[in-house]
Short mmCIF file of C-alpha atoms in Angstrom, two decimals:
data_model
loop_
_atom_site.label_atom_id
_atom_site.label_comp_id
_atom_site.label_asym_id
_atom_site.label_seq_id
_atom_site.Cartn_x
_atom_site.Cartn_y
_atom_site.Cartn_z
CA UNK A 1 105.26 88.51 118.71
CA UNK A 2 103.22 87.77 115.50
CA UNK A 3 101.84 91.49 115.31
CA UNK A 4 105.38 92.87 115.49
CA UNK A 5 107.13 90.63 113.28
CA UNK A 6 104.37 90.47 110.97
CA UNK A 7 104.33 94.39 110.49
CA UNK A 8 108.29 94.47 110.25
CA UNK A 9 107.82 92.16 107.03
CA UNK A 10 105.12 94.61 105.54
CA UNK A 11 107.35 97.62 106.43
CA UNK A 12 110.35 96.15 104.87
CA UNK A 13 108.82 95.28 101.54
CA UNK A 14 107.48 98.75 101.28
CA UNK A 15 110.95 100.22 102.31
CA UNK A 16 112.46 97.79 99.49
CA UNK A 17 109.85 98.92 96.93
CA UNK A 18 110.71 102.50 97.61
CA UNK A 19 114.35 101.91 97.69
CA UNK A 20 114.49 103.53 101.00
CA UNK A 21 118.17 104.06 102.36
CA UNK A 22 119.89 102.28 105.28
CA UNK A 23 120.65 103.71 108.36
CA UNK A 24 124.27 103.54 109.50
CA UNK A 25 125.04 106.17 111.88
CA UNK A 26 125.24 104.57 115.40
CA UNK A 27 123.57 107.64 116.88
CA UNK A 28 120.45 107.32 114.79
CA UNK A 29 120.44 103.38 115.38
CA UNK A 30 120.57 104.05 119.15
CA UNK A 31 117.64 106.39 118.76
CA UNK A 32 115.70 104.19 116.74
CA UNK A 33 116.25 101.17 119.03
CA UNK A 34 115.01 103.91 121.90
CA UNK A 35 111.83 104.79 119.88
CA UNK A 36 111.07 100.99 119.36
CA UNK A 37 111.31 100.39 123.13
CA UNK A 38 108.87 103.10 123.74
CA UNK A 39 106.48 103.05 120.81
CA UNK A 40 106.44 99.15 120.03
CA UNK A 41 107.87 97.01 122.79
CA UNK A 42 106.50 98.80 125.89
CA UNK A 43 103.49 100.21 124.25
CA UNK A 44 101.84 97.21 122.83
CA UNK A 45 103.30 94.88 125.45
CA UNK A 46 101.55 96.92 128.35
CA UNK A 47 98.44 97.55 126.22
CA UNK A 48 97.81 93.88 125.77
CA UNK A 49 98.59 93.08 129.38
CA UNK A 50 96.49 95.84 130.53
CA UNK A 51 93.38 94.98 128.11
CA UNK A 52 93.52 91.20 129.62
CA UNK A 53 92.92 92.93 133.07
CA UNK A 54 90.52 95.52 132.33
CA UNK A 55 87.51 96.10 129.84
CA UNK A 56 87.82 97.45 126.07
CA UNK A 57 85.59 100.54 127.09
CA UNK A 58 87.94 101.28 130.26
CA UNK A 59 91.22 100.68 128.02
CA UNK A 60 89.90 103.13 125.24
CA UNK A 61 88.65 105.73 127.63
CA UNK A 62 92.28 105.63 129.36
CA UNK A 63 93.97 105.69 125.81
CA UNK A 64 92.50 109.21 125.41
CA UNK A 65 95.06 110.60 127.88
CA UNK A 66 97.59 110.15 125.07
CA UNK A 67 97.30 113.78 123.68
CA UNK A 68 97.63 115.18 127.09
CA UNK A 69 100.63 112.99 127.89
CA UNK A 70 101.98 114.05 124.52
CA UNK A 71 101.64 117.72 125.63
CA UNK A 72 103.23 117.08 128.92
CA UNK A 73 106.19 115.39 127.47
CA UNK A 74 106.71 118.28 124.88
CA UNK A 75 106.59 120.89 127.53
CA UNK A 76 108.97 118.96 129.69
CA UNK A 77 111.33 118.60 126.82
CA UNK A 78 110.98 122.31 125.82
CA UNK A 79 109.28 121.32 122.62
CA UNK A 80 106.24 123.45 123.22
CA UNK A 81 105.38 126.50 125.43
CA UNK A 82 103.74 126.08 128.76
CA UNK A 83 100.48 127.98 129.45
CA UNK A 84 98.03 127.93 132.48
CA UNK A 85 95.23 126.16 130.08
CA UNK A 86 97.74 123.54 128.87
CA UNK A 87 98.65 122.58 132.40
CA UNK A 88 95.22 122.67 133.69
CA UNK A 89 93.90 120.46 130.99
CA UNK A 90 96.54 117.93 131.69
CA UNK A 91 95.61 117.95 135.24
CA UNK A 92 92.23 117.54 134.57
CA UNK A 93 92.63 114.68 132.29
CA UNK A 94 94.76 112.84 134.39
CA UNK A 95 92.09 113.38 137.26
CA UNK A 96 89.33 111.68 134.79
CA UNK A 97 91.80 108.80 134.18
CA UNK A 98 92.47 108.40 138.13
CA UNK A 99 88.60 108.56 138.67
CA UNK A 100 87.88 105.99 136.22
CA UNK A 101 90.68 103.57 137.41
CA UNK A 102 89.45 103.77 141.02
CA UNK A 103 86.03 102.45 139.86
CA UNK A 104 85.33 98.83 141.56
CA UNK A 105 82.55 96.52 141.79
CA UNK A 106 79.62 96.07 139.74
CA UNK A 107 80.13 99.69 137.78
CA UNK A 108 83.54 98.38 136.73
CA UNK A 109 83.03 94.55 136.25
CA UNK A 110 86.09 92.95 134.55
CA UNK A 111 88.45 95.86 135.08
CA UNK A 112 91.26 96.03 137.64
CA UNK A 113 93.38 98.93 138.93
CA UNK A 114 96.43 97.18 137.93
CA UNK A 115 94.96 96.69 134.22
CA UNK A 116 94.09 100.37 134.14
CA UNK A 117 97.43 101.34 135.32
CA UNK A 118 99.15 99.27 132.57
CA UNK A 119 97.07 100.99 129.94
CA UNK A 120 97.73 104.42 131.32
CA UNK A 121 101.72 103.90 131.12
CA UNK A 122 101.25 102.44 127.90
CA UNK A 123 99.76 105.73 126.62
CA UNK A 124 102.56 107.74 128.12
CA UNK A 125 105.05 105.42 126.47
CA UNK A 126 103.34 106.05 123.03
CA UNK A 127 103.15 109.60 123.71
CA UNK A 128 107.00 109.86 124.31
CA UNK A 129 107.49 107.87 121.13
CA UNK A 130 105.26 110.74 119.26
CA UNK A 131 107.45 113.40 120.65
CA UNK A 132 110.92 111.98 120.34
CA UNK A 133 110.25 110.77 116.88
CA UNK A 134 110.33 114.23 115.47
CA UNK A 135 114.05 114.79 115.77
CA UNK A 136 114.87 111.66 113.57
CA UNK A 137 111.92 112.94 111.09
CA UNK A 138 113.96 115.60 110.09
CA UNK A 139 116.96 113.61 108.77
CA UNK A 140 115.17 110.40 107.71
CA UNK A 141 112.17 109.40 105.73
CA UNK A 142 109.11 107.99 107.65
CA UNK A 143 109.17 104.56 106.14
CA UNK A 144 112.84 104.22 107.06
CA UNK A 145 111.99 105.31 110.53
CA UNK A 146 108.77 103.10 111.40
CA UNK A 147 110.81 100.11 109.53
CA UNK A 148 113.52 100.29 111.78
CA UNK A 149 111.49 100.78 114.83
CA UNK A 150 109.55 97.55 114.18
CA UNK A 151 112.71 95.68 113.19
CA UNK A 152 114.21 96.77 116.60
CA UNK A 153 110.81 95.69 118.27
CA UNK A 154 111.04 92.45 116.74
CA UNK A 155 114.43 91.54 117.95
CA UNK A 156 113.59 92.97 121.53
CA UNK A 157 110.57 90.73 121.79
CA UNK A 158 112.11 87.60 120.36
CA UNK A 159 113.52 86.28 123.58
CA UNK A 160 109.87 86.26 124.90
CA UNK A 161 107.83 85.98 122.14
CA UNK A 162 109.34 83.11 120.33
CA UNK A 163 109.20 80.74 123.22
CA UNK A 164 105.44 81.91 123.71
CA UNK A 165 104.58 80.96 119.88
CA UNK A 166 106.34 77.68 120.29
CA UNK A 167 103.75 76.56 123.05
CA UNK A 168 100.78 77.80 120.82
CA UNK A 169 98.59 74.72 120.24
CA UNK A 170 98.33 74.46 116.21
CA UNK A 171 94.83 73.30 116.60
CA UNK A 172 93.81 76.80 118.20
CA UNK A 173 94.86 78.27 114.80
CA UNK A 174 91.52 78.22 112.87
CA UNK A 175 90.57 80.20 110.15
CA UNK A 176 88.77 82.91 112.74
CA UNK A 177 91.88 83.11 114.73
CA UNK A 178 94.15 83.60 111.58
CA UNK A 179 91.89 86.13 110.13
CA UNK A 180 91.98 88.33 113.39
CA UNK A 181 95.61 88.20 113.44
CA UNK A 182 95.90 89.30 109.89
CA UNK A 183 93.65 92.13 110.71
CA UNK A 184 95.64 93.14 113.65
CA UNK A 185 98.84 93.07 111.55
CA UNK A 186 97.50 94.93 108.60
CA UNK A 187 95.60 97.58 110.24
CA UNK A 188 96.35 98.51 113.86
CA UNK A 189 99.96 97.67 113.35
CA UNK A 190 101.13 98.37 109.73
CA UNK A 191 98.64 100.87 108.45
CA UNK A 192 98.34 102.98 111.76
CA UNK A 193 101.92 103.40 112.33
CA UNK A 194 102.74 104.02 108.79
CA UNK A 195 100.02 106.89 108.56
CA UNK A 196 100.81 108.36 112.14
CA UNK A 197 104.73 108.44 111.30
CA UNK A 198 104.12 109.99 107.92
CA UNK A 199 101.77 112.70 109.89
CA UNK A 200 104.56 113.23 112.31
CA UNK A 201 106.68 114.31 109.39
CA UNK A 202 104.46 117.08 108.57
CA UNK A 203 102.61 118.24 111.50
CA UNK A 204 102.94 118.75 115.45
CA UNK A 205 103.24 115.49 117.52
CA UNK A 206 100.32 116.92 119.74
CA UNK A 207 97.92 117.33 116.78
CA UNK A 208 98.50 113.66 115.54
CA UNK A 209 97.90 112.40 119.14
CA UNK A 210 94.69 114.20 119.15
CA UNK A 211 93.40 111.94 116.65
CA UNK A 212 93.20 109.20 119.25
CA UNK A 213 89.65 110.66 120.06
CA UNK A 214 88.07 108.77 117.44
CA UNK A 215 89.12 105.35 119.29
CA UNK A 216 86.73 105.54 122.02
CA UNK A 217 83.87 106.28 119.77
CA UNK A 218 84.33 103.25 117.82
CA UNK A 219 84.92 101.28 120.88
CA UNK A 220 81.71 102.40 122.54
CA UNK A 221 79.93 101.43 119.28
CA UNK A 222 81.63 98.15 118.61
CA UNK A 223 82.27 96.66 122.18
CA UNK A 224 78.60 96.13 123.17
CA UNK A 225 77.87 94.14 119.96
CA UNK A 226 81.19 92.10 120.05
CA UNK A 227 82.02 91.87 123.70
CA UNK A 228 78.77 92.42 125.37
CA UNK A 229 80.33 95.30 127.65
CA UNK A 230 78.36 98.49 128.53
CA UNK A 231 79.16 102.02 128.92
CA UNK A 232 78.34 102.75 132.86
CA UNK A 233 77.61 105.94 134.46
CA UNK A 234 81.24 106.25 135.98
CA UNK A 235 82.77 105.60 132.49
CA UNK A 236 80.67 108.32 130.86
CA UNK A 237 81.55 110.95 133.79
CA UNK A 238 85.37 109.96 133.56
CA UNK A 239 85.01 110.46 129.72
CA UNK A 240 83.45 113.75 130.18
CA UNK A 241 86.07 114.86 132.74
CA UNK A 242 88.97 113.60 130.31
CA UNK A 243 87.56 115.05 127.01
CA UNK A 244 87.18 118.42 128.98
CA UNK A 245 90.60 118.33 130.34
CA UNK A 246 91.72 117.54 126.60
CA UNK A 247 89.77 120.09 125.15
CA UNK A 248 90.97 122.94 127.71
CA UNK A 249 94.66 121.74 126.70
CA UNK A 250 94.01 121.65 123.04
CA UNK A 251 92.84 125.45 123.44
CA UNK A 252 95.76 126.51 125.14
CA UNK A 253 97.90 124.73 122.54
CA UNK A 254 96.04 126.68 119.89
CA UNK A 255 96.29 129.75 121.67
CA UNK A 256 100.15 129.56 122.33
CA UNK A 257 100.53 128.54 118.53
CA UNK A 258 98.60 131.76 117.49
CA UNK A 259 100.71 134.20 120.05
CA UNK A 260 103.82 132.73 118.46
CA UNK A 261 102.73 133.11 114.99
CA UNK A 262 101.75 136.76 115.66
CA UNK A 263 105.21 137.49 117.45
CA UNK A 264 107.03 136.00 114.24
#
């Protein structure tokens, strides 16, 4: 709740400074509400619930399925052309995610099937958000879209978030906790969503999604030092399978774009 509400305030401030226009069309407002449910409410809630029940390493390996999910959603909606390489890549990446999710025992200490599944569904929701937001970005400015998405998100999460906030023990809000909360609001919420929606205005949703590959690399470097987690052999194999599938899907996407350009 703090993350979404805090980011909403930041987006409102930027929109006000840019004198952004208000959205009045009922159809656009309904679309923004739907994007908020996918890209903010379900995405962030499922991720937090999933990470609580799995490891940071597992979560970030599973997040690398976002590009495959994005490509899959785009293909289903007819936004991109299907090809054998794309479909094979999506299937391979999915197999890697399933292989990782089935890991139990000492090789996956702290991870559960339920937690891994929640993170995977979170990835699917965010992928749908990336694809579906393209239509609105043809008519609305990026800052307008992301501001309304987070405002709706704050509204949707309030019935659960406000009662939870009222139960928080004020003594727990020490300087370290407040700094972490500020970091979560400023960087993975405000800045990340602002930059991604700005990029979506200018390039393909599948290309934007591919930059999620940076995340597991950072996690692999930081998680051992901060959380004491380690990269297991199964995690490494699953990563290789997922990245191979994503590389295949990416190559297929590039070939399709090249053929389309040549035809034009």
